[in-house]
């Protein structure tokens, strides 16, 4: 597997506000070229990196990320996760950008093409590892079950909301087990919040509209709980679960809130 790491953070230092914004807008255009999910790339960069334009000490903040040597960490992380979760994608292209505090994360906008928005604190290296593992999990699943024919791995399959719960649950639990950290916690979802979710979610809703209307941070954690429950019930591994079907993982999880 060919691994390419594109760390744009050094290029963002010593730019005035106009040039900083223009650089990121050009990056949006570059990464979006010939990609079916342009909105994902644009939204990630606009939400995570462009807001730094109003922060006076952004160069000092970016320097903290540079000192972590994120490119090396990213390369080694892809080698590790791809050994654990082999798939037929021939290359992985990582694109690293800085993220304001509340907007860190990532986007697998097509199999093997991953945008990583990294928050700036002492946990940045492990956040990078976890984000890569999360998005690489999506790559593995999208190769098996592509959402777009343009991905090149077969005809597109329409995901339902219950499939997206498994999609995000696997991607959450994989880094949780592989790169655990005592100061990184799953979002809190109370029992009442979970009851409310299952009472209102439309599990049969399909496609990106179904995702947008039903999947958020609460759903991410509930999907993770389904995966953890399956993992414990069947005594398997998170790696093996990546090659099971969505129906198997959802309906045979034994998760108590699921009703047929």
C-alpha positions as a printed Julia matrix, in Angstrom:
260×3 Matrix{Float64}:
   0.0     0.0    0.0
   1.27    3.44  -0.94
   0.94    6.03   1.85
   1.11    9.78   1.17
   0.96   12.31   3.99
   0.18   15.92   3.12
   0.64   18.15   6.16
  -0.5    21.66   5.25
   0.13   23.23   8.65
   3.68   24.52   7.95
   2.37   26.28   4.84
  -0.19   28.16   6.93
   2.38   29.94   9.1
   3.45   33.55   8.36
   0.47   34.3    6.14
  -1.64   37.42   6.42
  -5.38   36.93   6.84
  -6.14   37.27   3.14
  -3.44   34.84   2.0
  -4.38   32.41   4.76
  -7.99   32.31   3.58
  -6.98   32.1   -0.08
  -4.65   29.18   0.64
  -7.46   27.21   2.28
  -9.95   28.05  -0.45
  -7.44   26.81  -3.02
  -6.97   23.65  -0.97
 -10.72   23.07  -1.03
 -10.69   23.3   -4.81
  -7.65   21.04  -5.13
  -8.97   18.27  -2.89
 -12.49   18.51  -4.29
 -11.45   17.97  -7.89
 -13.18   14.89  -9.33
 -14.52   13.85  -5.9
 -18.22   13.0   -5.42
 -18.37   14.41  -1.88
 -17.09   17.95  -2.4
 -19.41   19.23   0.34
 -17.61   17.08   2.9
 -14.21   18.56   2.07
 -15.49   22.14   1.92
 -17.41   21.82   5.19
 -14.48   20.28   7.06
 -11.99   22.97   6.05
 -14.4    25.87   6.48
 -15.49   24.71   9.93
 -12.12   23.55  11.28
  -9.4    25.76   9.79
 -10.79   28.96   8.31
 -11.98   30.29  11.73
  -8.3    30.66  12.73
  -8.26   33.76  10.52
  -9.66   35.71  13.47
  -7.11   34.34  15.99
  -4.07   36.57  16.4
  -1.7    33.93  17.77
  -2.49   31.25  15.18
   1.18   30.98  14.11
   2.19   30.08  17.66
  -0.62   27.55  17.86
   0.34   25.97  14.55
   3.97   25.79  15.66
   2.86   23.5   18.52
   1.44   21.07  15.96
   4.6    21.23  13.85
   6.71   20.26  16.86
   4.75   17.0   17.23
   5.98   15.74  13.81
   2.48   14.75  12.79
   3.59   13.55   9.36
   5.71   10.77  10.86
   3.01    9.81  13.34
   0.43    9.69  10.55
   2.57    7.49   8.3
   3.29    4.99  11.08
  -0.36    4.96  12.13
  -1.56    4.06   8.63
   0.99    1.23   8.5
  -0.36   -0.1   11.78
  -4.07    0.13  11.02
  -3.73   -1.21   7.47
  -1.87   -4.25   8.8
  -4.75   -4.89  11.2
  -7.49   -4.15   8.64
  -6.29   -5.13   5.17
  -8.35   -3.91   2.24
  -7.97   -3.67  -1.51
  -7.48    0.09  -1.69
  -4.1     0.63  -3.33
  -3.13    3.88  -1.65
  -3.98    6.06   1.31
  -3.71    9.83   1.0
  -3.81   11.8    4.23
  -4.4    15.55   4.36
  -3.69   17.23   7.71
  -5.12   20.62   8.67
  -5.45   22.44  12.03
  -8.78   22.56  13.83
 -10.25   25.04  16.26
 -11.12   23.5   19.6
 -14.65   22.29  18.91
 -14.18   21.15  15.29
 -11.5    18.45  15.34
 -12.13   15.18  13.54
 -11.85   13.93  10.02
 -13.55   12.93   6.81
 -13.1     9.9    4.59
 -14.44   11.56   1.47
 -13.66    8.51  -0.68
 -11.87    5.22   0.09
  -8.24    5.97   0.93
  -8.68    9.77   0.79
  -8.77   11.14   4.3
  -8.92   14.69   5.61
  -7.76   15.11   9.22
  -8.54   18.21  11.29
  -6.38   18.2   14.42
  -7.11   20.16  17.57
  -4.17   21.89  19.22
  -3.36   20.62  22.7
  -1.15   18.08  24.42
  -3.33   15.27  23.06
  -2.86   16.23  19.39
  -0.7    13.16  18.54
  -3.16   10.63  19.94
  -6.07   12.55  18.43
  -4.34   12.18  15.07
  -3.9     8.44  15.58
  -7.51    7.99  16.61
  -8.81   10.12  13.74
  -6.8     8.09  11.23
  -8.06    4.81  12.67
 -11.64    6.12  12.54
 -11.44    7.25   8.93
  -9.48    4.2    7.82
 -12.29    2.06   9.25
 -14.6     3.95   6.9
 -12.26    3.19   4.0
 -12.46   -0.53   4.74
 -16.25   -0.48   4.85
 -16.62    1.75   1.77
 -14.5    -0.65  -0.27
 -16.84   -3.49   0.71
 -20.03   -1.46   0.4
 -19.5     1.73  -1.63
 -21.9     4.62  -1.31
 -20.86    5.94  -4.73
 -20.15    4.1   -7.98
 -17.42    6.7   -8.69
 -15.33    5.18  -5.9
 -14.41    2.39  -8.29
 -15.28   -0.54  -6.05
 -18.59   -1.53  -7.6
 -22.09   -0.2   -7.85
 -23.3     2.17  -5.15
 -25.31    0.72  -2.27
 -27.94    2.8   -0.5
 -27.19    2.85   3.23
 -30.06    2.98   5.7
 -29.75    4.72   9.06
 -29.2     1.39  10.84
 -26.28    0.75   8.45
 -24.85    4.15   9.32
 -25.06    3.29  13.02
 -22.82    0.3   12.35
 -20.59    2.35  10.03
 -19.92    4.97  12.71
 -19.92    2.5   15.59
 -17.12    0.41  14.07
 -15.14    3.56  13.29
 -15.5     4.76  16.89
 -14.69    1.53  18.68
 -11.66    0.63  16.54
  -9.54    3.63  17.68
 -11.05    3.41  21.15
  -9.46   -0.03  21.53
  -6.31    0.61  19.53
  -5.35    4.05  20.85
  -7.04    4.3   24.22
  -6.29    7.33  26.37
  -7.6     8.13  29.87
  -8.3    11.76  28.96
 -10.32   11.06  25.82
 -13.87    9.98  26.57
 -16.91    8.94  24.61
 -19.69   11.55  24.56
 -22.14   11.11  27.42
 -25.54    9.78  26.41
 -27.99    9.35  29.27
 -30.54    6.57  29.45
 -33.32    9.03  28.68
 -31.44   10.43  25.71
 -31.03    6.91  24.37
 -34.72    6.13  24.87
 -35.6     9.35  23.06
 -33.28    8.42  20.2
 -34.85    5.04  19.61
 -38.34    6.54  19.86
 -37.64    9.14  17.18
 -35.0     7.67  14.84
 -36.05    6.56  11.38
 -33.98    3.42  10.86
 -35.31    2.96   7.33
 -34.32    6.44   6.11
 -31.76    6.18   3.32
 -28.78    8.0    1.91
 -27.17   11.25   2.93
 -30.51   12.82   3.82
 -31.22    9.98   6.23
 -27.75   10.43   7.7
 -28.07   14.18   8.18
 -31.53   13.89   9.76
 -30.68   11.05  12.17
 -26.96   10.74  12.8
 -25.15   13.05  15.24
 -22.89   12.72  18.27
 -25.61   10.9   20.21
 -26.05    8.4   17.37
 -22.27    7.92  17.12
 -22.18    6.77  20.73
 -25.27    4.59  20.39
 -23.75    2.96  17.31
 -20.6     2.37  19.37
 -22.66    0.73  22.1
 -24.17   -1.67  19.57
 -20.66   -2.6   18.4
 -19.34   -3.02  21.96
 -22.32   -5.22  22.81
 -21.73   -7.46  19.78
 -18.03   -7.63  20.62
 -18.71   -8.81  24.18
 -21.57  -11.15  23.28
 -19.73  -13.03  20.55
 -16.17  -12.94  21.92
 -14.8   -11.78  18.58
 -12.48   -8.91  17.67
 -13.15   -5.47  16.28
 -10.94   -6.36  13.31
 -13.04   -9.41  12.37
 -16.22   -7.38  12.79
 -15.13   -5.07   9.98
 -15.7    -7.93   7.54
 -19.19   -8.8    8.8
 -22.36   -7.39   7.24
 -24.28   -4.47   8.69
 -27.31   -6.73   9.23
 -25.24   -9.26  11.15
 -23.73   -6.65  13.46
 -26.99   -4.79  14.01
 -29.56   -7.55  14.4
 -27.33  -10.09  16.16
 -25.7    -7.66  18.55
 -28.19   -8.46  21.29
 -28.3    -4.78  22.11
 -31.38   -4.38  24.33
 -32.83   -1.25  22.69
 -33.06   -2.83  19.24
 -36.54   -4.04  18.38
 -37.49   -6.03  15.31
